[in-house]
Short mmCIF file of N, CA and C and ligand atoms in Angstrom, two decimals:
data_model
loop_
_atom_site.label_atom_id
_atom_site.label_comp_id
_atom_site.label_asym_id
_atom_site.label_seq_id
_atom_site.Cartn_x
_atom_site.Cartn_y
_atom_site.Cartn_z
N ALA F 235 9.61 4.39 -8.46
CA ALA F 235 9.31 3.67 -9.27
C ALA F 235 9.40 1.99 -8.75
N TYR F 236 8.48 1.27 -9.76
CA TYR F 236 8.61 -0.20 -9.31
C TYR F 236 9.84 -0.41 -10.34
N VAL F 237 10.40 -1.82 -9.68
CA VAL F 237 11.55 -2.48 -10.41
C VAL F 237 11.24 -3.79 -10.56
N ILE F 238 11.87 -4.44 -11.64
CA ILE F 238 11.69 -5.74 -11.95
C ILE F 238 13.20 -6.30 -11.64
N THR F 239 12.85 -7.32 -10.49
CA THR F 239 14.25 -8.40 -10.31
C THR F 239 14.64 -9.48 -10.89
N THR F 240 15.46 -9.91 -10.95
CA THR F 240 16.00 -11.16 -11.61
C THR F 240 14.93 -12.23 -11.57
N GLY F 241 14.34 -12.55 -10.39
CA GLY F 241 13.16 -13.49 -10.34
C GLY F 241 12.28 -13.53 -11.80
N CYS F 242 12.26 -12.31 -12.57
CA CYS F 242 11.48 -12.68 -13.71
C CYS F 242 12.25 -13.23 -15.07
N ALA F 243 13.73 -13.57 -14.70
CA ALA F 243 14.63 -14.16 -15.67
C ALA F 243 14.12 -15.69 -15.77
N GLY F 244 13.82 -16.17 -16.91
CA GLY F 244 13.71 -17.51 -17.16
C GLY F 244 12.09 -17.73 -16.88
N VAL F 245 11.53 -16.83 -16.61
CA VAL F 245 9.67 -17.10 -16.25
C VAL F 245 9.29 -15.89 -17.49
N LYS F 246 9.52 -14.69 -17.47
CA LYS F 246 8.77 -13.67 -18.23
C LYS F 246 7.43 -13.98 -18.61
N ASP F 247 6.83 -13.94 -17.67
CA ASP F 247 5.31 -14.17 -17.71
C ASP F 247 4.90 -13.28 -18.61
N ALA F 248 5.00 -12.00 -18.44
CA ALA F 248 4.39 -10.82 -18.99
C ALA F 248 3.13 -10.61 -18.76
N ALA F 249 2.45 -11.13 -17.88
CA ALA F 249 1.18 -10.73 -17.26
C ALA F 249 1.10 -9.42 -16.84
N CYS F 250 2.55 -8.75 -16.20
CA CYS F 250 2.58 -7.34 -16.01
C CYS F 250 2.52 -6.19 -17.13
N THR F 251 2.85 -6.71 -18.38
CA THR F 251 2.86 -5.81 -19.40
C THR F 251 1.26 -5.35 -19.68
N GLU F 252 0.47 -6.36 -19.39
CA GLU F 252 -0.84 -6.38 -19.70
C GLU F 252 -1.80 -5.49 -18.82
N VAL F 253 -1.38 -5.38 -17.36
CA VAL F 253 -2.16 -4.45 -16.43
C VAL F 253 -1.90 -2.85 -15.97
N CYS F 254 -0.25 -2.76 -16.99
CA CYS F 254 0.37 -1.45 -16.58
C CYS F 254 -0.49 -0.40 -17.33
N PRO F 255 -1.02 0.51 -16.62
CA PRO F 255 -1.76 1.57 -17.44
C PRO F 255 -1.00 2.73 -18.23
N VAL F 256 0.37 2.35 -18.08
CA VAL F 256 1.02 3.41 -18.83
C VAL F 256 2.27 2.72 -19.93
N GLU F 257 1.91 1.63 -19.61
CA GLU F 257 2.79 0.49 -20.88
C GLU F 257 4.42 0.82 -20.76
N CYS F 258 4.62 1.21 -19.41
CA CYS F 258 6.24 1.39 -19.24
C CYS F 258 7.05 -0.01 -18.76
N ILE F 259 6.41 -1.35 -19.14
CA ILE F 259 7.06 -2.30 -19.08
C ILE F 259 7.90 -2.99 -20.20
N HIS F 260 8.97 -3.21 -20.15
CA HIS F 260 9.56 -3.68 -21.56
C HIS F 260 10.64 -4.96 -21.36
N ASP F 261 10.32 -5.65 -22.59
CA ASP F 261 11.23 -6.91 -22.54
C ASP F 261 12.64 -6.50 -23.10
N ALA F 262 13.65 -6.99 -21.74
CA ALA F 262 14.85 -6.18 -22.25
C ALA F 262 15.88 -7.70 -22.39
N GLY F 263 15.14 -8.83 -23.08
CA GLY F 263 16.08 -9.86 -23.06
C GLY F 263 15.82 -10.94 -22.17
N ASP F 264 16.65 -10.76 -21.39
CA ASP F 264 16.87 -11.92 -19.88
C ASP F 264 15.61 -11.60 -19.03
N GLN F 265 15.23 -10.40 -19.11
CA GLN F 265 14.09 -10.16 -18.00
C GLN F 265 13.16 -8.99 -18.60
N PHE F 266 12.11 -8.69 -18.48
CA PHE F 266 11.72 -7.69 -18.23
C PHE F 266 12.01 -6.37 -17.64
N VAL F 267 11.56 -5.23 -17.99
CA VAL F 267 12.31 -4.11 -17.05
C VAL F 267 11.07 -2.91 -16.93
N ILE F 268 11.39 -1.93 -16.15
CA ILE F 268 10.46 -0.97 -16.13
C ILE F 268 11.16 0.39 -16.22
N ASP F 269 10.43 1.18 -17.01
CA ASP F 269 11.17 2.60 -17.34
C ASP F 269 10.76 3.47 -16.00
N PRO F 270 11.74 4.11 -15.19
CA PRO F 270 11.39 4.66 -13.97
C PRO F 270 11.10 6.08 -14.19
N GLY F 271 11.18 6.55 -15.51
CA GLY F 271 10.62 7.79 -15.65
C GLY F 271 9.05 7.77 -16.27
N GLU F 272 8.46 6.39 -16.40
CA GLU F 272 7.16 6.44 -16.90
C GLU F 272 6.03 5.95 -15.66
N CYS F 273 6.95 5.04 -14.92
CA CYS F 273 6.14 4.26 -13.88
C CYS F 273 5.32 5.24 -12.95
N ILE F 274 4.07 5.05 -12.85
CA ILE F 274 3.35 6.12 -11.95
C ILE F 274 3.11 5.35 -10.57
N ASN F 275 3.75 4.38 -10.19
CA ASN F 275 3.62 3.79 -8.79
C ASN F 275 2.49 3.25 -8.43
N CYS F 276 1.55 2.51 -9.45
CA CYS F 276 0.27 2.14 -9.06
C CYS F 276 0.21 1.03 -8.37
N GLY F 277 1.43 -0.03 -8.82
CA GLY F 277 1.33 -1.14 -8.04
C GLY F 277 0.83 -2.43 -8.68
N LEU F 278 0.11 -2.19 -9.72
CA LEU F 278 -0.69 -3.37 -10.49
C LEU F 278 0.08 -4.53 -10.83
N CYS F 279 1.19 -4.15 -11.48
CA CYS F 279 2.27 -5.05 -11.81
C CYS F 279 2.77 -5.94 -10.77
N ALA F 280 3.17 -5.38 -9.68
CA ALA F 280 3.61 -6.24 -8.67
C ALA F 280 2.56 -7.35 -8.01
N VAL F 281 1.32 -7.11 -7.99
CA VAL F 281 0.42 -8.00 -7.46
C VAL F 281 -0.04 -8.75 -8.69
N THR F 282 0.15 -8.62 -9.85
CA THR F 282 0.01 -9.40 -11.06
C THR F 282 0.99 -10.61 -11.22
N CYS F 283 2.42 -10.38 -10.73
CA CYS F 283 3.46 -11.11 -11.32
C CYS F 283 3.28 -12.63 -10.52
N PRO F 284 3.31 -13.73 -11.32
CA PRO F 284 3.21 -14.86 -10.52
C PRO F 284 4.20 -15.48 -9.85
N VAL F 285 5.45 -14.85 -9.98
CA VAL F 285 6.55 -15.34 -9.24
C VAL F 285 7.21 -14.04 -8.18
N ASN F 286 6.33 -13.07 -8.26
CA ASN F 286 6.51 -11.80 -7.06
C ASN F 286 8.07 -11.42 -7.37
N ALA F 287 8.09 -11.20 -8.67
CA ALA F 287 9.51 -10.43 -8.97
C ALA F 287 9.71 -9.17 -9.10
N ILE F 288 8.42 -8.12 -8.86
CA ILE F 288 8.52 -6.85 -8.78
C ILE F 288 8.21 -6.17 -7.61
N PHE F 289 9.10 -5.05 -7.26
CA PHE F 289 8.93 -4.36 -5.90
C PHE F 289 9.11 -3.05 -6.14
N GLU F 290 8.50 -2.16 -5.14
CA GLU F 290 8.78 -0.74 -5.25
C GLU F 290 10.28 -0.66 -5.03
N ASN F 291 10.95 0.43 -5.28
CA ASN F 291 12.21 0.81 -5.27
C ASN F 291 12.79 0.77 -3.77
N SER F 292 11.99 1.27 -3.22
CA SER F 292 12.38 1.36 -1.45
C SER F 292 12.21 0.05 -0.85
N ASP F 293 11.56 -0.95 -1.40
CA ASP F 293 11.10 -2.09 -0.56
C ASP F 293 11.83 -3.41 -1.29
N LEU F 294 12.77 -3.15 -1.86
CA LEU F 294 13.46 -4.07 -2.59
C LEU F 294 14.11 -5.40 -1.59
N PRO F 295 14.03 -6.54 -1.81
CA PRO F 295 14.60 -7.72 -0.96
C PRO F 295 15.94 -7.64 -0.76
N ALA F 296 16.68 -8.11 0.37
CA ALA F 296 18.01 -7.84 0.29
C ALA F 296 18.92 -8.57 -0.81
N GLY F 297 19.56 -8.09 -1.35
CA GLY F 297 20.45 -8.60 -2.43
C GLY F 297 19.97 -8.26 -3.83
N HIS F 298 18.75 -7.29 -3.90
CA HIS F 298 18.21 -7.10 -5.23
C HIS F 298 18.35 -5.58 -5.41
N HIS F 299 19.12 -4.63 -4.78
CA HIS F 299 19.16 -3.47 -5.07
C HIS F 299 19.87 -2.84 -6.43
N ALA F 300 20.56 -3.97 -6.87
CA ALA F 300 21.26 -3.88 -8.32
C ALA F 300 20.37 -3.61 -9.15
N SER F 301 18.94 -4.13 -8.98
CA SER F 301 17.75 -4.22 -10.08
C SER F 301 17.36 -2.80 -10.29
N ILE F 302 17.65 -1.69 -9.56
CA ILE F 302 17.32 -0.51 -9.56
C ILE F 302 18.10 0.29 -10.92
N ALA F 303 19.48 -0.28 -10.94
CA ALA F 303 20.19 0.47 -11.72
C ALA F 303 20.11 -0.05 -13.15
N TYR F 304 19.69 -1.72 -13.15
CA TYR F 304 19.58 -2.57 -14.24
C TYR F 304 18.33 -2.20 -14.99
N ASN F 305 17.42 -1.67 -14.24
CA ASN F 305 15.99 -1.72 -15.32
C ASN F 305 16.26 -0.02 -15.47
N ARG F 306 16.88 0.91 -15.00
CA ARG F 306 17.10 2.30 -15.49
C ARG F 306 17.91 2.35 -16.60
N HIS F 307 18.79 1.49 -16.77
CA HIS F 307 20.10 1.84 -17.63
C HIS F 307 19.53 1.78 -18.85
N PHE F 308 18.50 1.09 -19.31
CA PHE F 308 17.81 0.61 -20.65
C PHE F 308 17.28 2.05 -21.05
N PHE F 309 16.71 2.84 -20.35
CA PHE F 309 16.12 4.22 -20.58
C PHE F 309 16.77 5.37 -20.44
N LEU F 310 18.33 5.54 -20.66
CA LEU F 310 19.08 6.43 -20.10
C LEU F 310 19.30 7.20 -21.79
FE1 LIG E 228 3.29 0.07 -14.63
FE2 LIG E 228 2.20 0.37 -12.48
FE3 LIG E 228 4.13 -1.41 -12.37
FE4 LIG E 228 4.57 1.27 -12.69
S1 LIG E 228 3.92 0.21 -10.86
S2 LIG E 228 5.17 -0.25 -13.91
S3 LIG E 228 2.97 1.93 -13.70
S4 LIG E 228 2.00 -1.18 -13.33
FE1 LIG E 229 8.43 -10.90 -15.50
FE2 LIG E 229 6.83 -11.15 -13.59
FE3 LIG E 229 6.43 -9.57 -15.45
S1 LIG E 229 7.81 -12.82 -14.40
S2 LIG E 229 7.34 -10.46 -17.38
S3 LIG E 229 7.82 -9.47 -13.90
S4 LIG E 229 4.84 -10.95 -14.79
#
């Protein structure tokens, strides 16, 4: 699944929510998050985010691995 990192916080552009074909991106307050059970790995959100805050979970930048659990915990 794709994951939204802390780069979203303070920006929350929401362009990602408009391109997601399965509508699995949700406002979690500080930032938006992706439901990993619904994401189909299309990658559209990642190329749309103006601050490049979205990554595939296997391709996260150093220091951002906590975002996997942070996104997931909203949907357990
Ligand atoms: Fe939605 Fe595709 Fe992004 Fe997954 S990768 S959150 S399905 S736009
Ligand atoms: Fe955040 Fe980028 Fe979406 S700033 S709301 S992840 S378009």
